[in-house]
Amino acid sequence: KQEVTQIPAALSVPEGENLVLNCSFTDSAIYNLQWFRQDPGKGLTSLLLIQSSQREQTSGRLNASLDKSSGRSTLYIAASQPGDSATYLCADLSGESGGYNKLIFGAGTRLAVHP
Amino acid sequence: SQTIHQWPATLVQPVGSPLSLECTVEGTSNPNLYWYRQAAGRGLQLLFYSVGIGQISSEVPQNLSASRPQDRQFILSSKKLLLSDSGFYLCAWSRPRESGYTFGSGTRLTVV
């Protein structure tokens, strides 16, 4: 059974720092990987999706990588801003079964970027 | 483009009352639909998923049920709410056999 762990659970940094958020999986047979952002009391916003044939994806100041051999993914945030403050969730999309993909989430990393 | 709507945004209900949360998707056909719950201080838990009209699968035994009366409509229901049903409920969709989820804005349910 796949389990997803995110480290650290919480992070507080000054504005401008480069950050690395970590995600690890007990089962390295990862189908695809999706990173989300959740603001307090809000839904999830998709940030990056890494398909099974890819190793990384980039969007603006965000870069996510996936190392299947070690069962790890990292989300890199460059030049952090107060607006980046949110909870970041990684999720493994388990292999197809009956035509759907099941998301297995980590507990999230709560990020606070202060001015 | 595709959009997902979820309502209501917040709901306060007494114990024993019924529940109906609705989710609709626009701009696509035959989506996979999902209901997740996020309890306070806990991760996201998949409650139900549907790959087609009238096809509902449950991940965990619970006091809730789901229905899909139309292709792009997904409803989460309960006949009698429990205190433990409190939480943040999220609807999501994905394309069949493709990756990537899109989530709705969520419903905060407080059972009192």
PDB file of C-alpha atoms in Angstrom:
ATOM      1  CA  LYS A   1       0.000   0.000   0.000  1.00  0.00           C
ATOM      2  CA  GLN A   2       1.454   3.331  -1.063  1.00  0.00           C
ATOM      3  CA  GLU A   3       2.211   5.845   1.669  1.00  0.00           C
ATOM      4  CA  VAL A   4       3.393   9.376   1.035  1.00  0.00           C
ATOM      5  CA  THR A   5       5.508  11.346   3.505  1.00  0.00           C
ATOM      6  CA  GLN A   6       6.251  15.058   3.276  1.00  0.00           C
ATOM      7  CA  ILE A   7       9.139  16.721   5.059  1.00  0.00           C
ATOM      8  CA  PRO A   8       9.210  19.184   6.683  1.00  0.00           C
ATOM      9  CA  ALA A   9       5.702  19.418   8.114  1.00  0.00           C
ATOM     10  CA  ALA A  10       6.107  23.169   8.528  1.00  0.00           C
ATOM     11  CA  LEU A  11       8.584  25.751   7.323  1.00  0.00           C
ATOM     12  CA  SER A  12       8.995  29.446   8.080  1.00  0.00           C
ATOM     13  CA  VAL A  13      11.463  31.464   6.024  1.00  0.00           C
ATOM     14  CA  PRO A  14      12.252  35.080   5.212  1.00  0.00           C
ATOM     15  CA  GLU A  15      11.289  36.448   1.848  1.00  0.00           C
ATOM     16  CA  GLY A  16      13.756  35.789  -0.967  1.00  0.00           C
ATOM     17  CA  GLU A  17      15.019  32.411   0.150  1.00  0.00           C
ATOM     18  CA  ASN A  18      15.145  29.408  -2.159  1.00  0.00           C
ATOM     19  CA  LEU A  19      13.212  26.452  -0.742  1.00  0.00           C
ATOM     20  CA  VAL A  20      13.106  22.702  -1.158  1.00  0.00           C
ATOM     21  CA  LEU A  21      10.077  20.683  -0.108  1.00  0.00           C
ATOM     22  CA  ASN A  22      10.419  16.921   0.011  1.00  0.00           C
ATOM     23  CA  CYS A  23       8.054  14.078  -0.718  1.00  0.00           C
ATOM     24  CA  SER A  24       8.838  10.368  -0.399  1.00  0.00           C
ATOM     25  CA  PHE A  25       6.933   7.204  -1.261  1.00  0.00           C
ATOM     26  CA  THR A  26       7.011   3.735   0.226  1.00  0.00           C
ATOM     27  CA  ASP A  27       6.311   2.184  -3.178  1.00  0.00           C
ATOM     28  CA  SER A  28       8.657   3.486  -5.870  1.00  0.00           C
ATOM     29  CA  ALA A  29       6.328   2.225  -8.588  1.00  0.00           C
ATOM     30  CA  ILE A  30       4.902   5.706  -8.979  1.00  0.00           C
ATOM     31  CA  TYR A  31       2.517   6.223 -11.844  1.00  0.00           C
ATOM     32  CA  ASN A  32       2.482  10.008 -11.991  1.00  0.00           C
ATOM     33  CA  LEU A  33       3.076  12.738  -9.457  1.00  0.00           C
ATOM     34  CA  GLN A  34       1.116  15.915  -8.863  1.00  0.00           C
ATOM     35  CA  TRP A  35       1.974  18.866  -6.611  1.00  0.00           C
ATOM     36  CA  PHE A  36      -0.811  21.054  -5.241  1.00  0.00           C
ATOM     37  CA  ARG A  37      -1.110  24.238  -3.259  1.00  0.00           C
ATOM     38  CA  GLN A  38      -3.841  24.813  -0.686  1.00  0.00           C
ATOM     39  CA  ASP A  39      -4.565  28.182   0.850  1.00  0.00           C
ATOM     40  CA  PRO A  40      -6.351  28.193   4.239  1.00  0.00           C
ATOM     41  CA  GLY A  41      -9.990  27.188   3.866  1.00  0.00           C
ATOM     42  CA  LYS A  42      -9.688  26.813   0.113  1.00  0.00           C
ATOM     43  CA  GLY A  43      -9.588  24.039  -2.439  1.00  0.00           C
ATOM     44  CA  LEU A  44      -6.478  22.587  -4.043  1.00  0.00           C
ATOM     45  CA  THR A  45      -4.726  24.307  -6.913  1.00  0.00           C
ATOM     46  CA  SER A  46      -2.619  22.124  -9.180  1.00  0.00           C
ATOM     47  CA  LEU A  47       0.940  23.379  -9.516  1.00  0.00           C
ATOM     48  CA  LEU A  48       2.837  20.761 -11.468  1.00  0.00           C
ATOM     49  CA  LEU A  49       2.168  17.319 -12.905  1.00  0.00           C
ATOM     50  CA  ILE A  50       5.037  14.945 -13.649  1.00  0.00           C
ATOM     51  CA  GLN A  51       4.036  12.112 -15.913  1.00  0.00           C
ATOM     52  CA  SER A  52       5.583   8.681 -15.567  1.00  0.00           C
ATOM     53  CA  SER A  53       7.961   9.217 -18.495  1.00  0.00           C
ATOM     54  CA  GLN A  54       9.223  12.580 -17.190  1.00  0.00           C
ATOM     55  CA  ARG A  55      11.757  13.511 -14.544  1.00  0.00           C
ATOM     56  CA  GLU A  56      10.831  17.116 -13.875  1.00  0.00           C
ATOM     57  CA  GLN A  57       8.475  19.962 -14.646  1.00  0.00           C
ATOM     58  CA  THR A  58       8.903  23.714 -14.335  1.00  0.00           C
ATOM     59  CA  SER A  59       6.445  26.546 -14.008  1.00  0.00           C
ATOM     60  CA  GLY A  60       7.758  30.020 -13.288  1.00  0.00           C
ATOM     61  CA  ARG A  61       9.641  29.949  -9.987  1.00  0.00           C
ATOM     62  CA  LEU A  62       8.598  26.363  -9.309  1.00  0.00           C
ATOM     63  CA  ASN A  63      10.470  23.234 -10.297  1.00  0.00           C
ATOM     64  CA  ALA A  64       9.428  19.713  -9.376  1.00  0.00           C
ATOM     65  CA  SER A  65      11.554  16.645  -9.898  1.00  0.00           C
ATOM     66  CA  LEU A  66      10.823  12.956  -9.569  1.00  0.00           C
ATOM     67  CA  ASP A  67      13.336  10.201  -8.880  1.00  0.00           C
ATOM     68  CA  LYS A  68      11.482   6.921  -9.158  1.00  0.00           C
ATOM     69  CA  SER A  69      14.489   4.814  -8.226  1.00  0.00           C
ATOM     70  CA  SER A  70      14.615   6.387  -4.786  1.00  0.00           C
ATOM     71  CA  GLY A  71      10.885   7.041  -4.505  1.00  0.00           C
ATOM     72  CA  ARG A  72      11.341  10.774  -3.965  1.00  0.00           C
ATOM     73  CA  SER A  73      10.103  14.034  -5.354  1.00  0.00           C
ATOM     74  CA  THR A  74      11.193  17.569  -4.539  1.00  0.00           C
ATOM     75  CA  LEU A  75       9.494  20.895  -5.118  1.00  0.00           C
ATOM     76  CA  TYR A  76      11.919  23.758  -5.492  1.00  0.00           C
ATOM     77  CA  ILE A  77      10.644  27.305  -4.978  1.00  0.00           C
ATOM     78  CA  ALA A  78      13.002  30.029  -6.092  1.00  0.00           C
ATOM     79  CA  ALA A  79      13.086  33.499  -4.553  1.00  0.00           C
ATOM     80  CA  SER A  80      10.184  32.888  -2.187  1.00  0.00           C
ATOM     81  CA  GLN A  81       7.548  35.584  -1.661  1.00  0.00           C
ATOM     82  CA  PRO A  82       4.928  36.143   1.073  1.00  0.00           C
ATOM     83  CA  GLY A  83       2.289  35.154  -1.485  1.00  0.00           C
ATOM     84  CA  ASP A  84       3.817  31.664  -1.570  1.00  0.00           C
ATOM     85  CA  SER A  85       2.589  31.073   1.972  1.00  0.00           C
ATOM     86  CA  ALA A  86       0.274  28.064   1.827  1.00  0.00           C
ATOM     87  CA  THR A  87       0.223  24.311   2.380  1.00  0.00           C
ATOM     88  CA  TYR A  88       1.911  22.298  -0.338  1.00  0.00           C
ATOM     89  CA  LEU A  89       0.733  18.763  -1.016  1.00  0.00           C
ATOM     90  CA  CYS A  90       2.246  16.069  -3.153  1.00  0.00           C
ATOM     91  CA  ALA A  91       0.203  13.168  -4.436  1.00  0.00           C
ATOM     92  CA  ASP A  92       0.926   9.937  -6.212  1.00  0.00           C
ATOM     93  CA  LEU A  93      -1.522   8.992  -8.918  1.00  0.00           C
ATOM     94  CA  SER A  94      -1.726   5.255  -8.537  1.00  0.00           C
ATOM     95  CA  GLY A  95      -1.910   3.041 -11.554  1.00  0.00           C
ATOM     96  CA  GLU A  96      -5.112   2.726 -13.462  1.00  0.00           C
ATOM     97  CA  SER A  97      -7.728   0.443 -12.112  1.00  0.00           C
ATOM     98  CA  GLY A  98     -11.120   0.363 -13.736  1.00  0.00           C
ATOM     99  CA  GLY A  99     -10.342   3.503 -15.688  1.00  0.00           C
ATOM    100  CA  TYR A 100      -9.641   5.906 -12.869  1.00  0.00           C
ATOM    101  CA  ASN A 101      -6.541   7.229 -11.147  1.00  0.00           C
ATOM    102  CA  LYS A 102      -6.479   7.333  -7.389  1.00  0.00           C
ATOM    103  CA  LEU A 103      -4.590  10.166  -5.713  1.00  0.00           C
ATOM    104  CA  ILE A 104      -2.676   9.257  -2.573  1.00  0.00           C
ATOM    105  CA  PHE A 105      -1.735  12.400  -0.663  1.00  0.00           C
ATOM    106  CA  GLY A 106       0.970  13.330   1.760  1.00  0.00           C
ATOM    107  CA  ALA A 107       0.016  15.313   4.849  1.00  0.00           C
ATOM    108  CA  GLY A 108       1.504  18.482   3.375  1.00  0.00           C
ATOM    109  CA  THR A 109       4.150  21.061   4.185  1.00  0.00           C
ATOM    110  CA  ARG A 110       2.832  24.296   5.685  1.00  0.00           C
ATOM    111  CA  LEU A 111       4.964  27.153   4.365  1.00  0.00           C
ATOM    112  CA  ALA A 112       5.106  30.662   5.802  1.00  0.00           C
ATOM    113  CA  VAL A 113       7.186  33.283   4.018  1.00  0.00           C
ATOM    114  CA  HIS A 114       7.558  36.459   6.039  1.00  0.00           C
ATOM    115  CA  PRO A 115       8.596  39.865   4.695  1.00  0.00           C
TER     116      PRO A 115
ATOM    117  CA  SER B   1     -11.980  25.324 -20.851  1.00  0.00           C
ATOM    118  CA  GLN B   2     -13.162  23.083 -18.049  1.00  0.00           C
ATOM    119  CA  THR B   3     -14.529  24.356 -14.763  1.00  0.00           C
ATOM    120  CA  ILE B   4     -15.731  22.646 -11.634  1.00  0.00           C
ATOM    121  CA  HIS B   5     -18.350  24.095  -9.312  1.00  0.00           C
ATOM    122  CA  GLN B   6     -19.030  23.000  -5.782  1.00  0.00           C
ATOM    123  CA  TRP B   7     -21.617  24.307  -3.357  1.00  0.00           C
ATOM    124  CA  PRO B   8     -22.372  25.408  -0.765  1.00  0.00           C
ATOM    125  CA  ALA B   9     -19.075  26.860   0.410  1.00  0.00           C
ATOM    126  CA  THR B  10     -19.966  26.515   4.083  1.00  0.00           C
ATOM    127  CA  LEU B  11     -22.636  24.600   5.923  1.00  0.00           C
ATOM    128  CA  VAL B  12     -23.579  24.224   9.568  1.00  0.00           C
ATOM    129  CA  GLN B  13     -25.959  21.364  10.253  1.00  0.00           C
ATOM    130  CA  PRO B  14     -27.308  19.783  13.437  1.00  0.00           C
ATOM    131  CA  VAL B  15     -26.612  16.165  14.276  1.00  0.00           C
ATOM    132  CA  GLY B  16     -29.186  13.879  12.696  1.00  0.00           C
ATOM    133  CA  SER B  17     -30.066  16.219   9.841  1.00  0.00           C
ATOM    134  CA  PRO B  18     -29.692  15.241   6.160  1.00  0.00           C
ATOM    135  CA  LEU B  19     -26.936  16.433   3.871  1.00  0.00           C
ATOM    136  CA  SER B  20     -26.643  17.150   0.185  1.00  0.00           C
ATOM    137  CA  LEU B  21     -23.513  18.596  -1.410  1.00  0.00           C
ATOM    138  CA  GLU B  22     -23.402  19.122  -5.133  1.00  0.00           C
ATOM    139  CA  CYS B  23     -20.596  19.247  -7.645  1.00  0.00           C
ATOM    140  CA  THR B  24     -20.811  19.916 -11.369  1.00  0.00           C
ATOM    141  CA  VAL B  25     -18.198  19.973 -14.095  1.00  0.00           C
ATOM    142  CA  GLU B  26     -18.422  22.015 -17.274  1.00  0.00           C
ATOM    143  CA  GLY B  27     -16.514  21.826 -20.535  1.00  0.00           C
ATOM    144  CA  THR B  28     -15.861  18.099 -20.667  1.00  0.00           C
ATOM    145  CA  SER B  29     -17.772  14.865 -21.035  1.00  0.00           C
ATOM    146  CA  ASN B  30     -17.567  11.548 -19.206  1.00  0.00           C
ATOM    147  CA  PRO B  31     -15.181  12.790 -16.522  1.00  0.00           C
ATOM    148  CA  ASN B  32     -14.046  10.689 -13.597  1.00  0.00           C
ATOM    149  CA  LEU B  33     -15.480  12.306 -10.478  1.00  0.00           C
ATOM    150  CA  TYR B  34     -14.273  12.105  -6.888  1.00  0.00           C
ATOM    151  CA  TRP B  35     -15.261  13.145  -3.379  1.00  0.00           C
ATOM    152  CA  TYR B  36     -12.482  13.717  -0.855  1.00  0.00           C
ATOM    153  CA  ARG B  37     -12.674  14.724   2.798  1.00  0.00           C
ATOM    154  CA  GLN B  38     -10.051  16.634   4.723  1.00  0.00           C
ATOM    155  CA  ALA B  39     -10.561  16.404   8.468  1.00  0.00           C
ATOM    156  CA  ALA B  40      -8.919  18.960  10.742  1.00  0.00           C
ATOM    157  CA  GLY B  41      -5.206  18.232  11.069  1.00  0.00           C
ATOM    158  CA  ARG B  42      -5.417  15.221   8.801  1.00  0.00           C
ATOM    159  CA  GLY B  43      -4.693  14.458   5.188  1.00  0.00           C
ATOM    160  CA  LEU B  44      -7.059  14.077   2.293  1.00  0.00           C
ATOM    161  CA  GLN B  45      -9.084  10.897   2.200  1.00  0.00           C
ATOM    162  CA  LEU B  46     -10.838   9.566  -0.889  1.00  0.00           C
ATOM    163  CA  LEU B  47     -14.488   8.841  -0.091  1.00  0.00           C
ATOM    164  CA  PHE B  48     -16.100   8.009  -3.429  1.00  0.00           C
ATOM    165  CA  TYR B  49     -15.238   7.882  -7.086  1.00  0.00           C
ATOM    166  CA  SER B  50     -17.305   7.484 -10.225  1.00  0.00           C
ATOM    167  CA  VAL B  51     -16.287   6.531 -13.751  1.00  0.00           C
ATOM    168  CA  GLY B  52     -19.766   6.980 -15.245  1.00  0.00           C
ATOM    169  CA  ILE B  53     -23.442   7.727 -14.641  1.00  0.00           C
ATOM    170  CA  GLY B  54     -24.794   5.573 -11.851  1.00  0.00           C
ATOM    171  CA  GLN B  55     -21.378   4.010 -11.208  1.00  0.00           C
ATOM    172  CA  ILE B  56     -20.235   4.761  -7.680  1.00  0.00           C
ATOM    173  CA  SER B  57     -17.439   3.130  -5.735  1.00  0.00           C
ATOM    174  CA  SER B  58     -16.715   3.722  -2.075  1.00  0.00           C
ATOM    175  CA  GLU B  59     -13.243   3.707  -0.578  1.00  0.00           C
ATOM    176  CA  VAL B  60     -14.200   3.595   3.070  1.00  0.00           C
ATOM    177  CA  PRO B  61     -17.294   2.522   5.003  1.00  0.00           C
ATOM    178  CA  GLN B  62     -19.090   5.528   6.363  1.00  0.00           C
ATOM    179  CA  ASN B  63     -22.249   7.403   7.032  1.00  0.00           C
ATOM    180  CA  LEU B  64     -22.229   9.036   3.616  1.00  0.00           C
ATOM    181  CA  SER B  65     -23.365   8.064   0.131  1.00  0.00           C
ATOM    182  CA  ALA B  66     -22.786   9.432  -3.341  1.00  0.00           C
ATOM    183  CA  SER B  67     -24.783   9.543  -6.543  1.00  0.00           C
ATOM    184  CA  ARG B  68     -24.175  10.548 -10.138  1.00  0.00           C
ATOM    185  CA  PRO B  69     -27.535  11.279 -11.737  1.00  0.00           C
ATOM    186  CA  GLN B  70     -26.014  13.020 -14.743  1.00  0.00           C
ATOM    187  CA  ASP B  71     -22.700  12.765 -16.573  1.00  0.00           C
ATOM    188  CA  ARG B  72     -21.219  15.884 -15.011  1.00  0.00           C
ATOM    189  CA  GLN B  73     -23.036  15.966 -11.679  1.00  0.00           C
ATOM    190  CA  PHE B  74     -21.832  14.323  -8.485  1.00  0.00           C
ATOM    191  CA  ILE B  75     -23.757  14.497  -5.221  1.00  0.00           C
ATOM    192  CA  LEU B  76     -22.631  13.631  -1.706  1.00  0.00           C
ATOM    193  CA  SER B  77     -25.435  12.809   0.726  1.00  0.00           C
ATOM    194  CA  SER B  78     -26.257  11.636   4.180  1.00  0.00           C
ATOM    195  CA  LYS B  79     -29.593  10.741   5.755  1.00  0.00           C
ATOM    196  CA  LYS B  80     -28.442  11.555   9.302  1.00  0.00           C
ATOM    197  CA  LEU B  81     -25.279  13.499  10.002  1.00  0.00           C
ATOM    198  CA  LEU B  82     -22.880  12.586  12.789  1.00  0.00           C
ATOM    199  CA  LEU B  83     -20.479  14.896  14.591  1.00  0.00           C
ATOM    200  CA  SER B  84     -17.639  12.950  12.992  1.00  0.00           C
ATOM    201  CA  ASP B  85     -18.861  13.978   9.536  1.00  0.00           C
ATOM    202  CA  SER B  86     -17.504  17.483  10.110  1.00  0.00           C
ATOM    203  CA  GLY B  87     -14.707  18.397   7.745  1.00  0.00           C
ATOM    204  CA  PHE B  88     -13.740  19.994   4.491  1.00  0.00           C
ATOM    205  CA  TYR B  89     -15.229  18.197   1.477  1.00  0.00           C
ATOM    206  CA  LEU B  90     -13.638  18.490  -1.913  1.00  0.00           C
ATOM    207  CA  CYS B  91     -14.942  17.404  -5.276  1.00  0.00           C
ATOM    208  CA  ALA B  92     -12.516  16.697  -8.108  1.00  0.00           C
ATOM    209  CA  TRP B  93     -12.480  15.479 -11.667  1.00  0.00           C
ATOM    210  CA  SER B  94     -10.007  13.915 -14.064  1.00  0.00           C
ATOM    211  CA  ARG B  95     -10.122  12.605 -17.587  1.00  0.00           C
ATOM    212  CA  PRO B  96     -10.466   8.827 -17.845  1.00  0.00           C
ATOM    213  CA  ARG B  97      -7.125   7.108 -18.278  1.00  0.00           C
ATOM    214  CA  GLU B  98      -5.282  10.403 -18.101  1.00  0.00           C
ATOM    215  CA  SER B  99      -3.399  11.995 -15.308  1.00  0.00           C
ATOM    216  CA  GLY B 100      -4.035  15.133 -13.354  1.00  0.00           C
ATOM    217  CA  TYR B 101      -6.838  16.131 -11.039  1.00  0.00           C
ATOM    218  CA  THR B 102      -8.721  19.395 -10.845  1.00  0.00           C
ATOM    219  CA  PHE B 103     -10.370  20.230  -7.541  1.00  0.00           C
ATOM    220  CA  GLY B 104     -13.361  22.336  -6.636  1.00  0.00           C
ATOM    221  CA  SER B 105     -13.244  25.089  -4.049  1.00  0.00           C
ATOM    222  CA  GLY B 106     -14.535  22.867  -1.247  1.00  0.00           C
ATOM    223  CA  THR B 107     -17.372  22.837   1.290  1.00  0.00           C
ATOM    224  CA  ARG B 108     -16.701  23.408   4.973  1.00  0.00           C
ATOM    225  CA  LEU B 109     -19.208  21.259   6.883  1.00  0.00           C
ATOM    226  CA  THR B 110     -19.654  21.708  10.604  1.00  0.00           C
ATOM    227  CA  VAL B 111     -21.999  19.333  12.370  1.00  0.00           C
ATOM    228  CA  VAL B 112     -23.212  20.709  15.707  1.00  0.00           C
TER     229      VAL B 112
END
